Amino acid sequence: MSRLRKDFLWGGATAANQCEGAYNLDGRGLANVDVIPHGKERFNVVTGKRKMLEFEEGFYYPAQNAIDMYHHYKEDIALFAEMGFKTYRLSIAWTRIFPKGDELEPNEAGLQFYENIFKECKKYGIEPLVTITHFDCPIHLIKEYGSWRNREMITFYERLVRVLFTRYKGLVKYWLTFNEINVLLHAPFMGAGIVFEEGEDQDTVKYQAAHHELVASALATKIAHEIDPENMVGCMLAAGAVYPLTPKPEDVFASVEMSRGNLFLIDVQSWGYYPSYFLKELERKNIKLDITEEDKKLLKENPVDFISFSYYSSRVATAEKTVEQSEGNLINTVKNPYLEASDWGWQIDPLGLRTTMNELYDRYQKPLFIVENGLGAYDKVEENGEIIDDYRIDYLRAHIEAMRDAVDIDGVDLLGYTTWGPIDLVSAGTGEMTKRYGFIYVDRDDYGNGTLARSKKKSFDWYKKVIASNGEDLA
Ligand code: BG6
């Protein structure tokens, strides 16, 4: 007897800018995600400290061509289908649909591209799961309007979603409004196209931008339901349970605060109002946000249908200032002495996934969807072409076991599970290709060399078996 739902949505997840390439084809405009370079300036650009709004001499921009899925999507979706995918999570590049962002009419070539992808998925019985924006924001909207700090962004986003929901009615049912909405607090340029001006209060800018995204998300949820009551809309959080470093009460409270610092955004998306702890924080910091009565009504009346999240690791908090930090998913955390780490220093904690699922389910009482989980690792191609990625299989097995326990033992309602990067793609954090997550290897290095040929790793057949057994056979 399988413990997961019969219609459990197994699959994989990608983002437009990390796989499509073809950045200037068929009318596509330029976005923030295009102008984030590989190399040591990346971090400063991503966090909005270094302004880079166009391509600059001497830098390599991996999103320009990525793995050229724009031209390989049929081959790639056929491979996903061979693994038995029930769903494929992908994102729309906003600038394929509205190249500048503020046009009144969409770009037909962009709309057609995604229609082709969705139809290709349907051919194999794969349900598309669509992230409306996965970190991307048109450069024109950044230059002309200051991106999400500006309320007018809600209008541009509304125009985008109306077009998408109308055009893809009957083809797409599952939608996520903003990928990892909390990332805008930690990587404002990548997360929301925010570049800080000299002397401005950064918290005020970030919270106001976040508020505009929350209103846009609620509006999108409303429109999605109006256009097709079958539509299911989810929020998306870069999640990870926060542990106190020690049982010292101050550490425990630090973990509560760190946790809230990420959850307040999806509290709003799920409950329909700002939690009191966040409103108090604004008061304490003397931050006055522009939140209208109409905004409040929209938020209240349009909560999301389900909670989706990425999970790579748990986090650790302490009240102490001088403790060793760990690498992580764009959110700084303290090192956990009990955990091993990946090649990139991300700590590995499968039980933390179960804890995270329980926390989210207890808090929101809505179905969950794990839309990202996976291991970024160096892969070695053997002389005979094989790639024996047992470390990836081990990572995924342990996480799927923990996920099953959350469902089976704890009673969490879970819609599906999509691994991050079922095919190797450009890393969001580092811009590297060699930080590989895929079941499918792509011949491309960190500087754009390689044939782009696709080949199956050992994990390909393993994941196929996992899906065929609905998560029972993890051997
Ligand atoms: C999430 C993002 O933060 O983690 C993805 O939604 C990203 O876009 C993934 O690729 C893994 O992070 P990284 O830095 O290893 O690519």
Coordinates of C-alpha atoms and ligand atoms in Angstrom, one line a residue:
M1 CA 0.0 0.0 0.0
S2 CA 1.5 3.3 -1.1
R3 CA 1.4 6.0 1.6
L4 CA 1.4 8.9 -0.8
R5 CA -1.7 10.0 -2.7
K6 CA -2.5 8.0 -5.8
D7 CA -2.3 11.3 -7.9
F8 CA 0.9 12.4 -6.2
L9 CA 2.7 14.8 -8.5
W10 CA 6.3 13.6 -8.9
G11 CA 8.6 15.6 -11.1
G12 CA 11.3 18.2 -11.4
A13 CA 11.7 22.0 -11.3
T14 CA 13.5 24.5 -13.4
A15 CA 13.5 28.3 -13.9
A16 CA 13.5 30.1 -17.2
N17 CA 16.7 32.1 -16.7
Q18 CA 18.7 29.1 -15.5
C19 CA 17.9 26.9 -18.5
E20 CA 16.3 28.5 -21.5
G21 CA 19.1 30.7 -22.8
A22 CA 18.0 32.5 -26.1
Y23 CA 18.0 35.7 -24.1
N24 CA 17.5 37.9 -27.2
L25 CA 15.4 35.8 -29.5
D26 CA 11.9 36.2 -30.8
G27 CA 11.4 39.6 -29.2
R28 CA 12.5 38.7 -25.6
G29 CA 13.5 41.7 -23.6
L30 CA 16.3 42.0 -21.0
A31 CA 15.7 41.1 -17.3
N32 CA 17.7 41.5 -14.0
V33 CA 18.5 37.8 -14.1
D34 CA 20.3 38.2 -17.5
V35 CA 22.8 40.7 -16.2
I36 CA 24.0 38.8 -13.2
P37 CA 27.5 37.7 -14.0
H38 CA 29.4 34.6 -13.1
G39 CA 32.4 35.3 -10.9
K40 CA 33.3 37.4 -7.9
E41 CA 31.0 40.4 -8.6
R42 CA 28.0 38.1 -8.6
F43 CA 27.3 38.4 -4.9
N44 CA 27.4 42.2 -4.9
V45 CA 25.1 42.4 -7.9
V46 CA 22.6 39.8 -6.5
T47 CA 22.3 41.7 -3.3
G48 CA 21.8 45.1 -5.0
K49 CA 25.1 46.6 -3.7
R50 CA 26.7 46.8 -7.2
K51 CA 24.5 48.3 -9.9
M52 CA 24.7 46.3 -13.1
L53 CA 21.7 47.0 -15.4
E54 CA 23.3 46.0 -18.7
F55 CA 26.1 43.7 -19.9
E56 CA 29.5 45.0 -19.1
E57 CA 32.8 44.3 -20.7
G58 CA 34.9 41.6 -19.1
F59 CA 32.1 39.6 -17.5
Y60 CA 30.6 36.3 -18.5
Y61 CA 26.8 36.1 -18.2
P62 CA 25.7 32.4 -18.0
A63 CA 21.9 33.1 -18.4
Q64 CA 22.4 34.3 -21.9
N65 CA 22.6 30.8 -23.3
A66 CA 22.3 28.6 -20.2
I67 CA 21.6 25.1 -21.4
D68 CA 19.6 26.4 -24.4
M69 CA 16.4 24.6 -23.4
Y70 CA 14.7 27.1 -25.7
H71 CA 15.8 24.9 -28.6
H72 CA 16.1 21.6 -26.7
Y73 CA 12.7 21.5 -24.9
K74 CA 11.3 18.6 -26.8
E75 CA 14.2 16.4 -26.1
D76 CA 14.3 17.4 -22.5
I77 CA 10.6 16.9 -21.9
A78 CA 10.8 13.5 -23.6
L79 CA 13.5 12.6 -21.1
F80 CA 11.3 13.8 -18.2
A81 CA 8.5 11.7 -19.6
E82 CA 10.8 8.7 -19.7
M83 CA 11.5 9.1 -16.0
G84 CA 7.7 9.0 -15.6
F85 CA 7.2 12.7 -14.5
K86 CA 3.7 13.5 -13.5
T87 CA 4.5 17.2 -13.3
Y88 CA 7.1 19.6 -14.6
R89 CA 7.7 22.9 -12.8
L90 CA 8.9 25.6 -15.0
S91 CA 8.8 29.4 -15.0
I92 CA 7.7 32.0 -17.5
A93 CA 10.3 34.6 -18.5
W94 CA 8.3 37.8 -18.0
T95 CA 10.3 39.5 -20.8
R96 CA 9.3 36.9 -23.4
I97 CA 5.6 37.9 -22.8
F98 CA 6.1 41.6 -22.1
P99 CA 9.7 42.5 -23.3
K100 CA 9.8 45.9 -21.5
G101 CA 7.1 45.1 -18.9
D102 CA 4.8 48.1 -19.4
E103 CA 3.4 47.4 -22.9
L104 CA -0.3 47.0 -23.4
E105 CA 0.0 44.1 -25.8
P106 CA 1.9 40.9 -25.2
N107 CA 4.5 39.4 -27.5
E108 CA 2.9 36.5 -29.4
A109 CA 6.1 34.6 -30.0
G110 CA 6.7 34.4 -26.3
L111 CA 3.2 33.2 -25.6
Q112 CA 3.5 30.6 -28.3
F113 CA 6.7 29.3 -26.9
Y114 CA 5.2 28.4 -23.6
E115 CA 2.0 27.1 -25.3
N116 CA 4.3 24.7 -27.2
I117 CA 5.9 23.6 -24.0
F118 CA 2.6 23.0 -22.2
K119 CA 1.3 21.0 -25.1
E120 CA 4.4 19.0 -25.2
C121 CA 4.0 18.2 -21.5
K122 CA 0.3 17.2 -22.1
K123 CA 1.3 14.9 -24.8
Y124 CA 3.0 12.8 -22.1
G125 CA 0.4 13.3 -19.5
I126 CA 2.7 15.7 -17.6
E127 CA 0.9 18.4 -15.6
P128 CA 2.7 21.8 -15.8
L129 CA 3.3 23.6 -12.6
V130 CA 4.1 27.2 -13.5
T131 CA 6.0 29.8 -11.5
I132 CA 4.9 33.2 -12.8
T133 CA 8.1 34.9 -11.9
H134 CA 11.2 33.0 -10.8
F135 CA 13.4 36.0 -9.7
D136 CA 12.9 37.8 -13.0
C137 CA 12.0 41.4 -13.5
P138 CA 12.2 43.4 -16.8
I139 CA 15.2 45.7 -16.8
H140 CA 13.0 48.5 -18.2
L141 CA 10.8 48.3 -15.2
I142 CA 13.9 48.6 -12.9
K143 CA 15.2 51.6 -14.8
E144 CA 12.0 53.5 -15.3
Y145 CA 10.0 52.6 -12.1
G146 CA 12.6 51.3 -9.6
S147 CA 11.1 47.8 -9.7
W148 CA 8.9 46.5 -6.9
R149 CA 9.5 49.5 -4.7
N150 CA 6.9 51.1 -7.0
R151 CA 3.2 50.4 -6.6
E152 CA 2.8 50.6 -10.4
M153 CA 4.4 47.2 -10.6
I154 CA 1.2 45.6 -9.4
T155 CA -0.5 46.9 -12.6
F156 CA 2.2 45.4 -14.8
Y157 CA 2.1 42.1 -13.0
E158 CA -1.7 42.1 -13.2
R159 CA -1.5 42.5 -17.0
L160 CA 1.0 39.6 -17.2
V161 CA -1.1 37.2 -15.2
R162 CA -4.4 38.1 -17.0
V163 CA -2.7 37.2 -20.3
L164 CA -1.3 33.9 -18.8
F165 CA -4.4 32.7 -17.1
T166 CA -6.5 33.5 -20.2
R167 CA -4.2 32.1 -22.8
Y168 CA -3.3 28.9 -20.9
K169 CA -6.8 28.1 -19.5
G170 CA -7.2 24.4 -19.7
L171 CA -3.5 23.8 -20.2
V172 CA -2.2 24.9 -16.8
K173 CA -3.9 24.5 -13.5
Y174 CA -1.1 24.9 -10.9
W175 CA 0.4 28.3 -10.5
L176 CA 3.0 29.8 -8.1
T177 CA 3.0 33.6 -7.9
F178 CA 6.6 34.4 -6.9
N179 CA 9.5 32.0 -6.4
E180 CA 10.9 32.1 -2.9
I181 CA 9.3 35.4 -2.0
N182 CA 11.5 35.7 1.1
V183 CA 14.6 35.8 -1.0
L184 CA 14.0 39.4 -1.9
L185 CA 14.9 40.2 1.7
H186 CA 18.3 38.6 1.4
A187 CA 19.1 39.1 -2.3
P188 CA 17.0 42.1 -3.3
F189 CA 18.3 42.5 -6.9
M190 CA 18.0 38.9 -7.9
G191 CA 14.8 38.4 -5.9
A192 CA 13.0 41.6 -6.9
G193 CA 15.1 43.8 -9.2
I194 CA 16.0 46.2 -6.3
V195 CA 19.1 48.3 -6.4
F196 CA 19.6 50.5 -3.4
E197 CA 20.2 54.3 -3.7
E198 CA 22.7 56.0 -1.5
G199 CA 21.3 56.9 2.0
E200 CA 17.9 55.2 1.7
D201 CA 16.6 52.9 4.5
Q202 CA 17.0 49.5 3.0
D203 CA 14.5 47.8 5.3
T204 CA 11.8 50.2 4.3
V205 CA 12.5 49.6 0.6
K206 CA 12.5 45.8 1.0
Y207 CA 9.3 45.7 3.0
Q208 CA 7.5 48.0 0.7
A209 CA 8.6 46.0 -2.3
A210 CA 7.5 42.8 -0.5
H211 CA 4.1 44.4 0.3
H212 CA 3.6 45.2 -3.4
E213 CA 4.5 41.6 -4.3
L214 CA 2.0 40.4 -1.7
V215 CA -0.8 42.5 -3.1
A216 CA 0.1 41.4 -6.7
S217 CA 0.1 37.8 -5.5
A218 CA -3.4 38.2 -3.9
L219 CA -4.7 39.9 -7.1
A220 CA -3.3 37.1 -9.2
T221 CA -5.0 34.6 -7.0
K222 CA -8.3 36.4 -7.4
I223 CA -7.9 36.6 -11.2
A224 CA -6.8 33.0 -11.5
H225 CA -10.0 31.9 -9.6
E226 CA -12.2 34.2 -11.7
I227 CA -10.9 33.0 -15.0
D228 CA -10.9 29.3 -14.1
P229 CA -12.2 28.0 -10.8
E230 CA -10.1 24.9 -11.4
N231 CA -6.9 27.0 -11.0
M232 CA -4.9 26.3 -7.8
V233 CA -2.5 29.0 -6.7
G234 CA 0.3 28.6 -4.3
C235 CA 2.8 30.8 -2.5
M236 CA 6.5 29.7 -2.5
L237 CA 8.9 30.0 0.4
A238 CA 12.7 29.3 0.6
A239 CA 12.0 27.1 3.7
G240 CA 14.1 25.4 6.3
A241 CA 13.2 24.8 10.0
V242 CA 15.3 27.0 12.3
Y243 CA 16.9 25.3 15.3
P244 CA 18.4 27.0 18.3
L245 CA 22.1 26.5 18.6
T246 CA 21.7 25.5 22.2
P247 CA 18.8 25.2 24.7
K248 CA 19.8 28.6 26.1
P249 CA 16.5 30.6 26.2
E250 CA 18.1 33.4 24.3
D251 CA 19.1 31.0 21.5
V252 CA 15.6 29.6 21.4
F253 CA 14.1 33.0 21.0
A254 CA 16.6 33.9 18.3
S255 CA 15.4 30.9 16.4
V256 CA 11.8 32.0 16.8
E257 CA 12.7 35.4 15.4
M258 CA 14.7 34.1 12.5
S259 CA 11.9 31.8 11.6
R260 CA 9.4 34.6 11.7
G261 CA 11.7 36.8 9.6
N262 CA 11.0 34.4 6.6
L263 CA 7.5 33.2 7.4
F264 CA 5.8 36.6 7.7
L265 CA 5.4 36.9 4.0
I266 CA 3.7 33.6 3.5
D267 CA 1.7 34.2 6.7
V268 CA 0.2 37.1 4.7
Q269 CA -0.4 35.0 1.6
S270 CA -1.9 32.2 3.6
W271 CA -3.9 34.0 6.4
G272 CA -4.7 37.1 4.5
Y273 CA -3.2 39.6 7.0
Y274 CA 0.1 40.7 8.5
P275 CA 1.0 38.9 11.7
S276 CA 1.1 41.1 14.8
Y277 CA 4.8 40.4 15.5
F278 CA 5.7 42.0 12.1
L279 CA 3.5 45.0 12.6
K280 CA 5.2 45.5 16.0
E281 CA 8.6 45.3 14.3
L282 CA 7.6 48.0 11.9
E283 CA 6.5 50.2 14.8
R284 CA 9.8 49.6 16.7
K285 CA 11.9 50.4 13.6
N286 CA 9.7 53.4 12.8
I287 CA 9.0 52.1 9.4
K288 CA 5.8 53.4 7.8
L289 CA 4.6 51.4 4.8
D290 CA 2.0 52.4 2.3
I291 CA -0.6 49.8 2.9
T292 CA -4.1 50.8 1.8
E293 CA -7.5 49.6 3.0
E294 CA -8.0 48.2 -0.5
D295 CA -4.8 46.2 -0.2
K296 CA -5.9 44.8 3.1
K297 CA -9.3 43.7 1.6
L298 CA -7.6 42.1 -1.3
L299 CA -5.2 40.2 0.9
K300 CA -7.9 39.1 3.2
E301 CA -10.2 37.8 0.5
N302 CA -7.6 36.0 -1.6
P303 CA -5.4 33.6 0.4
V304 CA -3.5 31.0 -1.5
D305 CA -4.8 27.5 -2.1
F306 CA -1.6 25.6 -1.1
I307 CA 1.8 26.2 0.4
S308 CA 4.8 25.4 -1.8
F309 CA 8.4 25.6 -0.7
S310 CA 12.0 24.7 -1.5
Y311 CA 14.0 22.8 1.1
Y312 CA 17.7 22.3 0.9
S313 CA 18.7 22.4 4.6
S314 CA 17.6 23.4 8.1
R315 CA 19.0 26.6 9.7
V316 CA 20.5 27.4 13.1
A317 CA 20.1 30.6 15.1
T318 CA 21.9 31.9 18.1
A319 CA 21.9 35.1 20.2
E320 CA 25.7 35.1 20.1
K321 CA 27.4 37.3 17.5
T322 CA 30.6 35.4 16.9
V323 CA 29.9 31.9 15.7
E324 CA 30.8 30.0 12.6
Q325 CA 28.5 30.6 9.7
S326 CA 27.4 28.0 7.1
E327 CA 26.8 28.4 3.4
G328 CA 23.2 28.1 2.4
N329 CA 20.4 28.9 0.1
L330 CA 21.0 32.7 -0.1
I331 CA 20.1 33.0 3.6
N332 CA 22.9 33.1 6.2
T333 CA 22.8 30.6 9.0
V334 CA 25.0 29.3 11.8
K335 CA 26.9 26.1 11.3
N336 CA 25.2 23.0 12.8
P337 CA 27.9 20.8 14.3
Y338 CA 25.8 17.6 13.8
L339 CA 25.4 17.8 10.0
E340 CA 27.6 16.9 7.0
A341 CA 27.7 19.4 4.1
S342 CA 27.6 19.3 0.3
D343 CA 30.5 20.2 -2.0
W344 CA 29.3 23.8 -1.6
G345 CA 29.0 23.7 2.1
W346 CA 25.2 23.4 2.3
Q347 CA 24.4 21.3 5.3
I348 CA 22.4 18.1 4.7
D349 CA 19.5 17.4 7.0
P350 CA 16.7 15.1 5.8
L351 CA 14.9 15.0 9.1
G352 CA 14.8 18.8 8.9
L353 CA 12.5 18.3 5.9
R354 CA 10.0 16.4 8.0
T355 CA 10.3 19.1 10.7
T356 CA 9.8 21.8 8.2
M357 CA 6.7 20.1 6.7
N358 CA 5.2 19.7 10.1
E359 CA 5.8 23.3 11.0
L360 CA 4.2 24.6 7.8
Y361 CA 1.3 22.2 8.0
D362 CA 0.6 23.0 11.6
R363 CA 0.8 26.7 11.0
Y364 CA -1.3 26.9 7.8
Q365 CA -3.4 23.8 7.6
K366 CA -3.3 23.9 3.8
P367 CA -1.9 21.3 1.4
L368 CA 1.9 21.5 1.0
F369 CA 3.9 21.0 -2.2
I370 CA 7.6 20.5 -2.1
V371 CA 8.7 22.2 -5.3
E372 CA 12.5 22.2 -4.8
N373 CA 14.9 19.8 -3.1
G374 CA 18.2 18.4 -4.4
L375 CA 21.9 18.2 -4.1
G376 CA 24.3 20.4 -6.0
A377 CA 27.5 18.4 -6.6
Y378 CA 30.5 17.9 -8.8
D379 CA 29.9 15.0 -11.2
K380 CA 32.6 13.0 -12.9
V381 CA 32.1 11.6 -16.4
E382 CA 33.8 8.2 -16.6
E383 CA 35.8 7.1 -19.6
N384 CA 32.8 5.1 -20.8
G385 CA 30.6 8.1 -20.4
E386 CA 28.8 6.9 -17.3
I387 CA 28.1 9.2 -14.4
I388 CA 27.8 7.3 -11.1
D389 CA 26.1 9.9 -8.8
D390 CA 25.4 7.7 -5.8
Y391 CA 25.8 10.7 -3.5
R392 CA 22.8 12.3 -5.2
I393 CA 20.7 9.2 -4.9
D394 CA 21.6 9.0 -1.2
Y395 CA 20.6 12.6 -0.6
L396 CA 17.3 12.2 -2.4
R397 CA 16.5 8.8 -0.9
A398 CA 16.9 10.2 2.7
H399 CA 14.8 13.2 1.9
I400 CA 12.0 11.2 0.3
E401 CA 12.0 8.9 3.3
A402 CA 11.6 11.9 5.6
M403 CA 8.9 13.3 3.3
R404 CA 7.0 9.9 3.4
D405 CA 7.2 9.9 7.2
A406 CA 5.7 13.4 7.4
V407 CA 2.8 12.1 5.3
D408 CA 2.4 8.7 6.7
I409 CA 3.2 9.2 10.4
D410 CA 2.4 12.8 11.0
G411 CA -0.5 13.2 8.6
V412 CA 0.7 16.1 6.5
D413 CA -1.3 16.6 3.3
L414 CA 1.2 16.7 0.4
L415 CA 0.4 17.3 -3.2
G416 CA 3.7 16.5 -4.8
Y417 CA 7.5 16.7 -4.9
T418 CA 9.6 18.2 -7.6
T419 CA 13.4 17.9 -7.4
W420 CA 15.5 21.0 -8.2
G421 CA 17.2 20.8 -11.6
P422 CA 16.2 17.4 -13.0
I423 CA 18.5 18.5 -15.8
D424 CA 21.8 20.3 -15.0
L425 CA 21.3 24.0 -15.2
V426 CA 23.0 27.3 -14.2
S427 CA 23.3 27.8 -10.4
A428 CA 21.3 30.8 -9.1
G429 CA 23.7 31.3 -6.3
T430 CA 27.0 31.0 -8.0
G431 CA 26.3 31.2 -11.8
E432 CA 28.2 27.9 -12.2
M433 CA 27.3 24.9 -14.4
T434 CA 29.5 22.6 -12.4
K435 CA 27.2 22.8 -9.4
R436 CA 25.0 20.1 -10.9
Y437 CA 21.6 18.9 -9.6
G438 CA 20.4 16.8 -12.6
F439 CA 19.4 13.3 -13.4
I440 CA 20.4 14.4 -16.9
Y441 CA 23.9 15.6 -17.5
V442 CA 24.5 18.6 -19.8
D443 CA 27.9 18.9 -21.5
R444 CA 28.7 22.6 -20.6
D445 CA 31.2 24.2 -18.3
D446 CA 31.2 27.3 -16.2
Y447 CA 32.4 29.5 -19.1
G448 CA 30.0 28.4 -21.9
N449 CA 32.1 25.7 -23.5
G450 CA 30.7 22.2 -24.3
T451 CA 28.4 20.6 -26.9
L452 CA 25.2 20.9 -24.8
A453 CA 24.6 17.2 -25.3
R454 CA 22.3 15.5 -22.8
S455 CA 23.1 12.2 -21.2
K456 CA 21.6 10.1 -18.4
K457 CA 23.2 9.8 -15.0
K458 CA 22.8 6.7 -12.7
S459 CA 20.2 8.6 -10.8
F460 CA 18.0 8.8 -13.9
D461 CA 16.9 5.2 -13.7
W462 CA 16.7 5.4 -9.9
Y463 CA 14.2 8.3 -9.9
K464 CA 12.2 6.5 -12.6
K465 CA 11.8 3.5 -10.3
V466 CA 10.9 5.8 -7.4
I467 CA 8.1 7.4 -9.4
A468 CA 6.9 4.1 -10.8
S469 CA 6.5 2.7 -7.3
N470 CA 4.9 6.0 -6.0
G471 CA 7.9 6.4 -3.6
E472 CA 7.9 2.9 -2.2
D473 CA 11.0 1.6 -4.0
L474 CA 13.9 3.8 -2.9
A475 CA 16.6 1.1 -3.1
Ligands
BG6_1 C1 16.6 28.1 -5.0 C2 16.1 28.8 -6.3 O1 17.0 29.2 -4.2 O2 17.6 27.2 -5.0 C3 16.7 28.2 -7.5 O3 14.7 28.8 -6.4 C4 18.2 27.8 -7.3 O4 16.6 29.1 -8.6 C5 18.2 26.7 -6.2 O5 18.9 27.3 -8.4 C6 19.5 26.1 -5.9 O6 20.4 27.1 -5.6 P1 21.8 27.2 -6.4 O7 22.4 28.4 -5.9 O8 22.6 26.0 -6.0 O9 21.5 27.2 -7.8

